[in-house]
């Protein structure tokens, strides 16, 4: 069971999470993020230190410490556990203050940011123990590791975690930190993409869990963006491929990377709402529901690049040269459309846009359109399902479409539109695909 920062954002929320992790009676592995707002404060501390302003860092440290000392009074009933947690926090904040006296490095920055998860897990375990729950805290830094490519090392994670669990057999609740890890050189680091969700999926795969539960503040993956479209509904079941497409193309509830370990291990992932714990949520598994369109998502801040060159008409190697330019700047491509005289692609980052465009000009005329948006329709969209693509395109008939991608995946048809047309596109698709049914 993984709980994000909002789910453990206050003492009352921590109490609610404690009741959730114990209600099944089964042995449960719990992954926690930092309490909401804490990571931002720790990043601010790091920023002050980077700018050689220890007074500014100490001011933020003092404010954060005061906040946590107030949490202690609200969270614990017995003075014994209040004092125990005060001593722990004293050590934590003295550790943070120690950085204000030494030179600051990037290695220390990640050590500072890691303290948010370390604090939240200690608060949770102490609360569980105070309430008679047989809980144990396992440090993610003892088993969660990335390799030299900054990717998780699943074999190492499985071996180390199996050994640690053998040393700590028989407990009811096991608690660890999400997001943080060590890198291949033993330094404190983090998992970057997917964060705590990734931790939960990696642990679930390593211990062959019955189910991986991601608890957030929404009741599962919705069939459209509820911030833009009225009357959206939670999708009760998604295939791993469908969930990955939705996550990649804008559904914020889940990161596309984090479900890969669960997918490969064949372990279902259930998306649940901490605020409505009895809501059904969304189950993500290997089951394919034939002939169903499941959901729509949107990805903003897209840039479309068109390379047109009559000289390269049918020329061997043209596409390879184009793609190698994007690869050399480590810039992923989302959509691709080709014609006899050129190619159009989309990217979601302008970090290297200028040098990319300059290099592309060697091979043709380059046109750039920014402020674009990819609208993605997801479901069982295999070409043998007659009419599904017509339903989607019919909903977009009054909206200018720059590119359409269909056939690259059996689960996705994508439209590139201007950001100003995003709201209308999502509403039209929702009405055509879901509300009429």
PDB file of C-alpha atoms in Angstrom, residues 104-383:
ATOM      1  CA  UNK A 104      27.331  22.277   0.126  1.00  0.00           C
ATOM      2  CA  UNK A 105      27.470  19.562  -2.551  1.00  0.00           C
ATOM      3  CA  UNK A 106      24.902  17.951  -4.855  1.00  0.00           C
ATOM      4  CA  UNK A 107      25.301  14.707  -2.897  1.00  0.00           C
ATOM      5  CA  UNK A 108      24.196  16.498   0.259  1.00  0.00           C
ATOM      6  CA  UNK A 109      21.252  18.058  -1.554  1.00  0.00           C
ATOM      7  CA  UNK A 110      19.710  14.629  -2.153  1.00  0.00           C
ATOM      8  CA  UNK A 111      20.464  13.652   1.448  1.00  0.00           C
ATOM      9  CA  UNK A 112      18.551  16.722   2.609  1.00  0.00           C
ATOM     10  CA  UNK A 113      15.537  16.056   0.375  1.00  0.00           C
ATOM     11  CA  UNK A 114      15.446  12.398   1.541  1.00  0.00           C
ATOM     12  CA  UNK A 115      14.677  13.454   5.124  1.00  0.00           C
ATOM     13  CA  UNK A 116      11.019  14.132   4.295  1.00  0.00           C
ATOM     14  CA  UNK A 117      10.254  10.454   3.745  1.00  0.00           C
ATOM     15  CA  UNK A 118      12.446   9.440   6.679  1.00  0.00           C
ATOM     16  CA  UNK A 119      10.449  11.717   8.997  1.00  0.00           C
ATOM     17  CA  UNK A 120       6.988  10.653   7.770  1.00  0.00           C
ATOM     18  CA  UNK A 121       7.767   6.931   8.130  1.00  0.00           C
ATOM     19  CA  UNK A 122       9.130   7.353  11.648  1.00  0.00           C
ATOM     20  CA  UNK A 123       6.040   9.320  12.683  1.00  0.00           C
ATOM     21  CA  UNK A 124       3.799   6.597  11.251  1.00  0.00           C
ATOM     22  CA  UNK A 125       5.613   3.665  12.854  1.00  0.00           C
ATOM     23  CA  UNK A 126       5.667   5.371  16.258  1.00  0.00           C
ATOM     24  CA  UNK A 127       1.924   6.016  15.975  1.00  0.00           C
ATOM     25  CA  UNK A 128       1.237   2.388  15.048  1.00  0.00           C
ATOM     26  CA  UNK A 129       3.383   1.116  17.927  1.00  0.00           C
ATOM     27  CA  UNK A 130       1.676   3.466  20.391  1.00  0.00           C
ATOM     28  CA  UNK A 131      -1.634   1.922  19.311  1.00  0.00           C
ATOM     29  CA  UNK A 132      -0.472  -1.652  19.801  1.00  0.00           C
ATOM     30  CA  UNK A 133       0.151  -2.514  16.129  1.00  0.00           C
ATOM     31  CA  UNK A 134       3.065  -4.855  15.449  1.00  0.00           C
ATOM     32  CA  UNK A 135       4.900  -2.560  13.019  1.00  0.00           C
ATOM     33  CA  UNK A 136       8.539  -2.326  11.950  1.00  0.00           C
ATOM     34  CA  UNK A 137      10.398   0.359   9.996  1.00  0.00           C
ATOM     35  CA  UNK A 138      12.684  -0.774   7.163  1.00  0.00           C
ATOM     36  CA  UNK A 139      14.981   1.823   5.608  1.00  0.00           C
ATOM     37  CA  UNK A 140      14.627   2.026   1.828  1.00  0.00           C
ATOM     38  CA  UNK A 141      18.304   3.037   1.737  1.00  0.00           C
ATOM     39  CA  UNK A 142      19.168  -0.526   2.804  1.00  0.00           C
ATOM     40  CA  UNK A 143      17.624  -2.234  -0.238  1.00  0.00           C
ATOM     41  CA  UNK A 144      16.436   0.261  -2.884  1.00  0.00           C
ATOM     42  CA  UNK A 145      19.223   0.879  -5.401  1.00  0.00           C
ATOM     43  CA  UNK A 146      19.716   2.155  -8.937  1.00  0.00           C
ATOM     44  CA  UNK A 147      22.387   1.037 -11.404  1.00  0.00           C
ATOM     45  CA  UNK A 148      24.941   3.126 -13.310  1.00  0.00           C
ATOM     46  CA  UNK A 149      22.215   4.171 -15.763  1.00  0.00           C
ATOM     47  CA  UNK A 150      20.109   5.544 -12.875  1.00  0.00           C
ATOM     48  CA  UNK A 151      17.543   2.771 -13.441  1.00  0.00           C
ATOM     49  CA  UNK A 152      16.310   0.551 -10.571  1.00  0.00           C
ATOM     50  CA  UNK A 153      18.292  -2.662 -10.052  1.00  0.00           C
ATOM     51  CA  UNK A 154      15.460  -5.209  -9.507  1.00  0.00           C
ATOM     52  CA  UNK A 155      17.741  -8.170  -8.843  1.00  0.00           C
ATOM     53  CA  UNK A 156      19.638  -6.305  -6.110  1.00  0.00           C
ATOM     54  CA  UNK A 157      16.365  -4.994  -4.635  1.00  0.00           C
ATOM     55  CA  UNK A 158      14.848  -8.484  -4.498  1.00  0.00           C
ATOM     56  CA  UNK A 159      17.927 -10.091  -2.923  1.00  0.00           C
ATOM     57  CA  UNK A 160      18.464  -7.399  -0.278  1.00  0.00           C
ATOM     58  CA  UNK A 161      14.777  -7.059   0.586  1.00  0.00           C
ATOM     59  CA  UNK A 162      14.304 -10.825   0.870  1.00  0.00           C
ATOM     60  CA  UNK A 163      17.211 -11.004   3.321  1.00  0.00           C
ATOM     61  CA  UNK A 164      15.908  -8.032   5.358  1.00  0.00           C
ATOM     62  CA  UNK A 165      12.403  -9.530   5.554  1.00  0.00           C
ATOM     63  CA  UNK A 166      13.867 -12.839   6.715  1.00  0.00           C
ATOM     64  CA  UNK A 167      15.584 -10.969   9.567  1.00  0.00           C
ATOM     65  CA  UNK A 168      12.272  -9.271  10.421  1.00  0.00           C
ATOM     66  CA  UNK A 169       9.820 -12.140  10.045  1.00  0.00           C
ATOM     67  CA  UNK A 170       6.423 -12.216  11.698  1.00  0.00           C
ATOM     68  CA  UNK A 171       5.474  -8.539  11.859  1.00  0.00           C
ATOM     69  CA  UNK A 172       2.030  -7.301  10.854  1.00  0.00           C
ATOM     70  CA  UNK A 173       2.981  -3.984   9.184  1.00  0.00           C
ATOM     71  CA  UNK A 174       6.228  -3.182   7.366  1.00  0.00           C
ATOM     72  CA  UNK A 175       6.820   0.528   6.649  1.00  0.00           C
ATOM     73  CA  UNK A 176       9.390   2.043   4.310  1.00  0.00           C
ATOM     74  CA  UNK A 177      10.126   5.255   2.434  1.00  0.00           C
ATOM     75  CA  UNK A 178       9.063   5.917  -1.130  1.00  0.00           C
ATOM     76  CA  UNK A 179      11.135   7.775  -3.737  1.00  0.00           C
ATOM     77  CA  UNK A 180      14.523   7.613  -1.995  1.00  0.00           C
ATOM     78  CA  UNK A 181      17.266   5.086  -2.755  1.00  0.00           C
ATOM     79  CA  UNK A 182      21.004   4.716  -3.146  1.00  0.00           C
ATOM     80  CA  UNK A 183      22.746   4.919  -6.490  1.00  0.00           C
ATOM     81  CA  UNK A 184      25.330   2.501  -7.888  1.00  0.00           C
ATOM     82  CA  UNK A 185      28.040   4.311  -5.886  1.00  0.00           C
ATOM     83  CA  UNK A 186      26.239   4.046  -2.548  1.00  0.00           C
ATOM     84  CA  UNK A 187      25.204   7.715  -2.419  1.00  0.00           C
ATOM     85  CA  UNK A 188      21.721   8.830  -1.335  1.00  0.00           C
ATOM     86  CA  UNK A 189      19.666   9.387  -4.478  1.00  0.00           C
ATOM     87  CA  UNK A 190      16.061   9.116  -5.694  1.00  0.00           C
ATOM     88  CA  UNK A 191      14.040   7.240  -8.298  1.00  0.00           C
ATOM     89  CA  UNK A 192      13.075  10.376 -10.246  1.00  0.00           C
ATOM     90  CA  UNK A 193      10.233   9.192 -12.530  1.00  0.00           C
ATOM     91  CA  UNK A 194       7.228   7.871 -10.679  1.00  0.00           C
ATOM     92  CA  UNK A 195       8.689   8.489  -7.240  1.00  0.00           C
ATOM     93  CA  UNK A 196       6.928   6.617  -4.455  1.00  0.00           C
ATOM     94  CA  UNK A 197       4.624   4.799  -6.895  1.00  0.00           C
ATOM     95  CA  UNK A 198       7.726   3.312  -8.499  1.00  0.00           C
ATOM     96  CA  UNK A 199       9.001   2.214  -5.071  1.00  0.00           C
ATOM     97  CA  UNK A 200       5.699   0.445  -4.347  1.00  0.00           C
ATOM     98  CA  UNK A 201       5.709  -1.338  -7.704  1.00  0.00           C
ATOM     99  CA  UNK A 202       9.330  -2.459  -7.321  1.00  0.00           C
ATOM    100  CA  UNK A 203       8.670  -3.749  -3.792  1.00  0.00           C
ATOM    101  CA  UNK A 204       5.453  -5.478  -4.863  1.00  0.00           C
ATOM    102  CA  UNK A 205       7.320  -7.287  -7.634  1.00  0.00           C
ATOM    103  CA  UNK A 206      10.240  -8.157  -5.322  1.00  0.00           C
ATOM    104  CA  UNK A 207       8.047  -9.765  -2.636  1.00  0.00           C
ATOM    105  CA  UNK A 208       5.478 -11.226  -5.064  1.00  0.00           C
ATOM    106  CA  UNK A 209       2.657  -9.239  -3.453  1.00  0.00           C
ATOM    107  CA  UNK A 210      -0.967 -10.246  -3.887  1.00  0.00           C
ATOM    108  CA  UNK A 211      -1.818  -6.701  -4.997  1.00  0.00           C
ATOM    109  CA  UNK A 212      -0.171  -3.272  -5.209  1.00  0.00           C
ATOM    110  CA  UNK A 213      -2.383  -0.437  -4.001  1.00  0.00           C
ATOM    111  CA  UNK A 214      -1.685   3.203  -4.899  1.00  0.00           C
ATOM    112  CA  UNK A 215      -3.673   5.464  -2.564  1.00  0.00           C
ATOM    113  CA  UNK A 216      -4.182   9.067  -3.712  1.00  0.00           C
ATOM    114  CA  UNK A 217      -6.855  11.767  -3.357  1.00  0.00           C
ATOM    115  CA  UNK A 218      -9.004  10.669  -6.327  1.00  0.00           C
ATOM    116  CA  UNK A 219     -11.155   7.543  -6.705  1.00  0.00           C
ATOM    117  CA  UNK A 220      -9.208   5.901  -9.526  1.00  0.00           C
ATOM    118  CA  UNK A 221      -8.401   6.800 -13.118  1.00  0.00           C
ATOM    119  CA  UNK A 222     -11.239   8.816 -14.683  1.00  0.00           C
ATOM    120  CA  UNK A 223     -12.458   8.495 -18.255  1.00  0.00           C
ATOM    121  CA  UNK A 224     -11.628  12.164 -18.862  1.00  0.00           C
ATOM    122  CA  UNK A 225     -10.095  15.129 -17.029  1.00  0.00           C
ATOM    123  CA  UNK A 226     -12.585  16.025 -14.242  1.00  0.00           C
ATOM    124  CA  UNK A 227     -11.075  19.536 -14.023  1.00  0.00           C
ATOM    125  CA  UNK A 228     -12.261  20.270 -17.567  1.00  0.00           C
ATOM    126  CA  UNK A 229     -15.135  17.902 -18.316  1.00  0.00           C
ATOM    127  CA  UNK A 230     -18.306  17.494 -16.228  1.00  0.00           C
ATOM    128  CA  UNK A 231     -19.755  14.114 -15.262  1.00  0.00           C
ATOM    129  CA  UNK A 232     -16.561  12.067 -15.657  1.00  0.00           C
ATOM    130  CA  UNK A 233     -16.514   8.600 -14.123  1.00  0.00           C
ATOM    131  CA  UNK A 234     -13.822   6.390 -12.688  1.00  0.00           C
ATOM    132  CA  UNK A 235     -12.758   3.591 -15.025  1.00  0.00           C
ATOM    133  CA  UNK A 236     -13.085   0.382 -13.016  1.00  0.00           C
ATOM    134  CA  UNK A 237     -10.639  -1.749 -15.047  1.00  0.00           C
ATOM    135  CA  UNK A 238      -7.663  -0.988 -17.268  1.00  0.00           C
ATOM    136  CA  UNK A 239      -5.159  -3.202 -19.003  1.00  0.00           C
ATOM    137  CA  UNK A 240      -1.527  -2.391 -18.166  1.00  0.00           C
ATOM    138  CA  UNK A 241      -1.026  -1.121 -21.731  1.00  0.00           C
ATOM    139  CA  UNK A 242      -4.087   1.130 -21.519  1.00  0.00           C
ATOM    140  CA  UNK A 243      -2.988   2.531 -18.156  1.00  0.00           C
ATOM    141  CA  UNK A 244       0.513   3.220 -19.485  1.00  0.00           C
ATOM    142  CA  UNK A 245      -0.890   5.088 -22.505  1.00  0.00           C
ATOM    143  CA  UNK A 246      -3.159   7.212 -20.294  1.00  0.00           C
ATOM    144  CA  UNK A 247      -0.370   7.940 -17.832  1.00  0.00           C
ATOM    145  CA  UNK A 248       2.074   8.883 -20.579  1.00  0.00           C
ATOM    146  CA  UNK A 249      -0.441  11.153 -22.290  1.00  0.00           C
ATOM    147  CA  UNK A 250      -1.467  13.186 -19.299  1.00  0.00           C
ATOM    148  CA  UNK A 251      -3.415  11.236 -16.646  1.00  0.00           C
ATOM    149  CA  UNK A 252      -1.601  12.530 -13.535  1.00  0.00           C
ATOM    150  CA  UNK A 253      -2.786   9.850 -11.115  1.00  0.00           C
ATOM    151  CA  UNK A 254      -0.164   7.362 -12.318  1.00  0.00           C
ATOM    152  CA  UNK A 255       3.308   7.627 -13.847  1.00  0.00           C
ATOM    153  CA  UNK A 256       3.818   5.380 -16.898  1.00  0.00           C
ATOM    154  CA  UNK A 257       7.147   4.014 -15.653  1.00  0.00           C
ATOM    155  CA  UNK A 258       5.936   2.915 -12.238  1.00  0.00           C
ATOM    156  CA  UNK A 259       3.638   0.115 -13.388  1.00  0.00           C
ATOM    157  CA  UNK A 260       6.284  -1.702 -15.441  1.00  0.00           C
ATOM    158  CA  UNK A 261       7.589  -3.907 -12.575  1.00  0.00           C
ATOM    159  CA  UNK A 262       4.008  -4.878 -11.677  1.00  0.00           C
ATOM    160  CA  UNK A 263       3.184  -5.609 -15.317  1.00  0.00           C
ATOM    161  CA  UNK A 264       6.179  -7.892 -15.769  1.00  0.00           C
ATOM    162  CA  UNK A 265       5.449  -9.663 -12.475  1.00  0.00           C
ATOM    163  CA  UNK A 266       1.738 -10.012 -13.319  1.00  0.00           C
ATOM    164  CA  UNK A 267       0.668  -8.274 -10.085  1.00  0.00           C
ATOM    165  CA  UNK A 268      -2.542  -6.168 -10.237  1.00  0.00           C
ATOM    166  CA  UNK A 269      -2.269  -2.478  -9.342  1.00  0.00           C
ATOM    167  CA  UNK A 270      -5.309  -0.922  -7.665  1.00  0.00           C
ATOM    168  CA  UNK A 271      -5.791   2.868  -7.599  1.00  0.00           C
ATOM    169  CA  UNK A 272      -7.728   3.970  -4.514  1.00  0.00           C
ATOM    170  CA  UNK A 273      -8.857   7.158  -2.745  1.00  0.00           C
ATOM    171  CA  UNK A 274      -7.621   7.802   0.799  1.00  0.00           C
ATOM    172  CA  UNK A 275     -10.459  10.287   1.314  1.00  0.00           C
ATOM    173  CA  UNK A 276     -13.077   7.730   0.174  1.00  0.00           C
ATOM    174  CA  UNK A 277     -11.520   4.404   1.213  1.00  0.00           C
ATOM    175  CA  UNK A 278     -14.603   2.349   0.376  1.00  0.00           C
ATOM    176  CA  UNK A 279     -14.790   3.593  -3.228  1.00  0.00           C
ATOM    177  CA  UNK A 280     -14.077   0.830  -5.746  1.00  0.00           C
ATOM    178  CA  UNK A 281     -11.227   2.657  -7.504  1.00  0.00           C
ATOM    179  CA  UNK A 282      -9.499   1.319 -10.613  1.00  0.00           C
ATOM    180  CA  UNK A 283      -7.825  -2.079 -11.054  1.00  0.00           C
ATOM    181  CA  UNK A 284      -4.956  -2.281 -13.556  1.00  0.00           C
ATOM    182  CA  UNK A 285      -4.116  -5.817 -14.676  1.00  0.00           C
ATOM    183  CA  UNK A 286      -3.384  -7.998 -17.706  1.00  0.00           C
ATOM    184  CA  UNK A 287      -7.066  -8.522 -18.583  1.00  0.00           C
ATOM    185  CA  UNK A 288      -8.156  -7.086 -21.939  1.00  0.00           C
ATOM    186  CA  UNK A 289     -11.794  -6.023 -22.273  1.00  0.00           C
ATOM    187  CA  UNK A 290     -12.494  -6.390 -25.993  1.00  0.00           C
ATOM    188  CA  UNK A 291     -14.318  -3.715 -27.954  1.00  0.00           C
ATOM    189  CA  UNK A 292     -14.266  -0.968 -25.305  1.00  0.00           C
ATOM    190  CA  UNK A 293     -13.054   2.622 -25.403  1.00  0.00           C
ATOM    191  CA  UNK A 294     -11.961   3.355 -21.839  1.00  0.00           C
ATOM    192  CA  UNK A 295     -10.779   6.936 -21.430  1.00  0.00           C
ATOM    193  CA  UNK A 296      -9.400  10.174 -22.847  1.00  0.00           C
ATOM    194  CA  UNK A 297      -6.321  12.072 -21.659  1.00  0.00           C
ATOM    195  CA  UNK A 298      -4.467  15.218 -22.727  1.00  0.00           C
ATOM    196  CA  UNK A 299      -0.788  16.146 -22.700  1.00  0.00           C
ATOM    197  CA  UNK A 300       0.049  19.867 -22.734  1.00  0.00           C
ATOM    198  CA  UNK A 301       3.112  21.916 -23.731  1.00  0.00           C
ATOM    199  CA  UNK A 302       3.686  19.980 -26.943  1.00  0.00           C
ATOM    200  CA  UNK A 303       5.880  21.288 -29.765  1.00  0.00           C
ATOM    201  CA  UNK A 304       5.331  20.084 -33.341  1.00  0.00           C
ATOM    202  CA  UNK A 305       8.310  20.088 -35.729  1.00  0.00           C
ATOM    203  CA  UNK A 306       7.898  19.536 -39.465  1.00  0.00           C
ATOM    204  CA  UNK A 307      10.900  18.766 -41.685  1.00  0.00           C
ATOM    205  CA  UNK A 308      10.112  19.083 -45.395  1.00  0.00           C
ATOM    206  CA  UNK A 309      12.654  18.207 -48.078  1.00  0.00           C
ATOM    207  CA  UNK A 310      11.854  17.393 -51.711  1.00  0.00           C
ATOM    208  CA  UNK A 311      15.548  16.554 -52.182  1.00  0.00           C
ATOM    209  CA  UNK A 312      15.123  13.667 -49.731  1.00  0.00           C
ATOM    210  CA  UNK A 313      12.161  12.200 -51.641  1.00  0.00           C
ATOM    211  CA  UNK A 314      12.290   8.453 -50.918  1.00  0.00           C
ATOM    212  CA  UNK A 315      15.932   8.871 -49.856  1.00  0.00           C
ATOM    213  CA  UNK A 316      17.330   6.039 -47.776  1.00  0.00           C
ATOM    214  CA  UNK A 317      18.446   7.147 -44.320  1.00  0.00           C
ATOM    215  CA  UNK A 318      16.414  10.368 -44.098  1.00  0.00           C
ATOM    216  CA  UNK A 319      14.349   9.252 -41.099  1.00  0.00           C
ATOM    217  CA  UNK A 320      17.397   7.777 -39.379  1.00  0.00           C
ATOM    218  CA  UNK A 321      19.256  11.093 -39.637  1.00  0.00           C
ATOM    219  CA  UNK A 322      16.250  12.992 -38.276  1.00  0.00           C
ATOM    220  CA  UNK A 323      15.778  10.652 -35.307  1.00  0.00           C
ATOM    221  CA  UNK A 324      19.499  10.629 -34.504  1.00  0.00           C
ATOM    222  CA  UNK A 325      19.385  14.394 -33.964  1.00  0.00           C
ATOM    223  CA  UNK A 326      16.672  14.031 -31.317  1.00  0.00           C
ATOM    224  CA  UNK A 327      18.532  11.105 -29.751  1.00  0.00           C
ATOM    225  CA  UNK A 328      21.780  13.077 -29.528  1.00  0.00           C
ATOM    226  CA  UNK A 329      19.953  15.681 -27.399  1.00  0.00           C
ATOM    227  CA  UNK A 330      18.134  13.011 -25.349  1.00  0.00           C
ATOM    228  CA  UNK A 331      14.773  14.427 -26.430  1.00  0.00           C
ATOM    229  CA  UNK A 332      11.991  11.794 -26.747  1.00  0.00           C
ATOM    230  CA  UNK A 333       9.482  11.964 -29.580  1.00  0.00           C
ATOM    231  CA  UNK A 334       5.766  11.441 -28.834  1.00  0.00           C
ATOM    232  CA  UNK A 335       4.099  11.335 -32.253  1.00  0.00           C
ATOM    233  CA  UNK A 336       5.428  10.723 -35.772  1.00  0.00           C
ATOM    234  CA  UNK A 337       3.722  11.233 -39.145  1.00  0.00           C
ATOM    235  CA  UNK A 338       5.505  10.769 -42.469  1.00  0.00           C
ATOM    236  CA  UNK A 339       4.800  11.740 -46.070  1.00  0.00           C
ATOM    237  CA  UNK A 340       6.611  11.498 -49.396  1.00  0.00           C
ATOM    238  CA  UNK A 341       8.547  14.689 -48.821  1.00  0.00           C
ATOM    239  CA  UNK A 342       8.968  14.976 -45.080  1.00  0.00           C
ATOM    240  CA  UNK A 343       8.178  14.052 -41.539  1.00  0.00           C
ATOM    241  CA  UNK A 344       6.346  15.700 -38.614  1.00  0.00           C
ATOM    242  CA  UNK A 345       7.186  14.863 -34.996  1.00  0.00           C
ATOM    243  CA  UNK A 346       6.176  16.150 -31.581  1.00  0.00           C
ATOM    244  CA  UNK A 347       8.249  16.680 -28.437  1.00  0.00           C
ATOM    245  CA  UNK A 348       7.252  17.802 -24.930  1.00  0.00           C
ATOM    246  CA  UNK A 349      10.366  19.771 -23.971  1.00  0.00           C
ATOM    247  CA  UNK A 350      11.939  22.915 -25.430  1.00  0.00           C
ATOM    248  CA  UNK A 351      15.196  22.429 -23.506  1.00  0.00           C
ATOM    249  CA  UNK A 352      17.217  21.738 -26.671  1.00  0.00           C
ATOM    250  CA  UNK A 353      14.816  23.098 -29.272  1.00  0.00           C
ATOM    251  CA  UNK A 354      17.165  25.641 -30.879  1.00  0.00           C
ATOM    252  CA  UNK A 355      20.115  23.282 -31.527  1.00  0.00           C
ATOM    253  CA  UNK A 356      17.730  20.543 -32.694  1.00  0.00           C
ATOM    254  CA  UNK A 357      16.096  22.886 -35.209  1.00  0.00           C
ATOM    255  CA  UNK A 358      19.499  24.156 -36.407  1.00  0.00           C
ATOM    256  CA  UNK A 359      20.680  20.616 -37.108  1.00  0.00           C
ATOM    257  CA  UNK A 360      17.415  19.614 -38.796  1.00  0.00           C
ATOM    258  CA  UNK A 361      17.828  22.519 -41.226  1.00  0.00           C
ATOM    259  CA  UNK A 362      20.659  20.558 -42.858  1.00  0.00           C
ATOM    260  CA  UNK A 363      18.041  18.198 -44.280  1.00  0.00           C
ATOM    261  CA  UNK A 364      15.146  20.472 -45.227  1.00  0.00           C
ATOM    262  CA  UNK A 365      12.801  23.316 -44.378  1.00  0.00           C
ATOM    263  CA  UNK A 366      11.840  23.259 -40.694  1.00  0.00           C
ATOM    264  CA  UNK A 367       8.551  24.575 -39.281  1.00  0.00           C
ATOM    265  CA  UNK A 368       7.876  24.739 -35.532  1.00  0.00           C
ATOM    266  CA  UNK A 369       4.415  24.998 -33.926  1.00  0.00           C
ATOM    267  CA  UNK A 370       4.285  25.461 -30.140  1.00  0.00           C
ATOM    268  CA  UNK A 371       1.439  25.673 -27.607  1.00  0.00           C
ATOM    269  CA  UNK A 372       0.081  22.391 -28.903  1.00  0.00           C
ATOM    270  CA  UNK A 373      -1.695  19.561 -27.070  1.00  0.00           C
ATOM    271  CA  UNK A 374      -1.959  15.801 -27.678  1.00  0.00           C
ATOM    272  CA  UNK A 375      -5.435  14.350 -27.095  1.00  0.00           C
ATOM    273  CA  UNK A 376      -5.262  10.606 -26.565  1.00  0.00           C
ATOM    274  CA  UNK A 377      -8.197   8.162 -26.822  1.00  0.00           C
ATOM    275  CA  UNK A 378      -7.457   4.825 -25.120  1.00  0.00           C
ATOM    276  CA  UNK A 379      -9.110   1.417 -25.191  1.00  0.00           C
ATOM    277  CA  UNK A 380      -9.196  -1.732 -27.311  1.00  0.00           C
ATOM    278  CA  UNK A 381      -8.596   0.159 -30.556  1.00  0.00           C
ATOM    279  CA  UNK A 382      -7.330  -2.742 -32.628  1.00  0.00           C
ATOM    280  CA  UNK A 383      -7.932  -2.075 -36.341  1.00  0.00           C
TER     281      UNK A 383
END
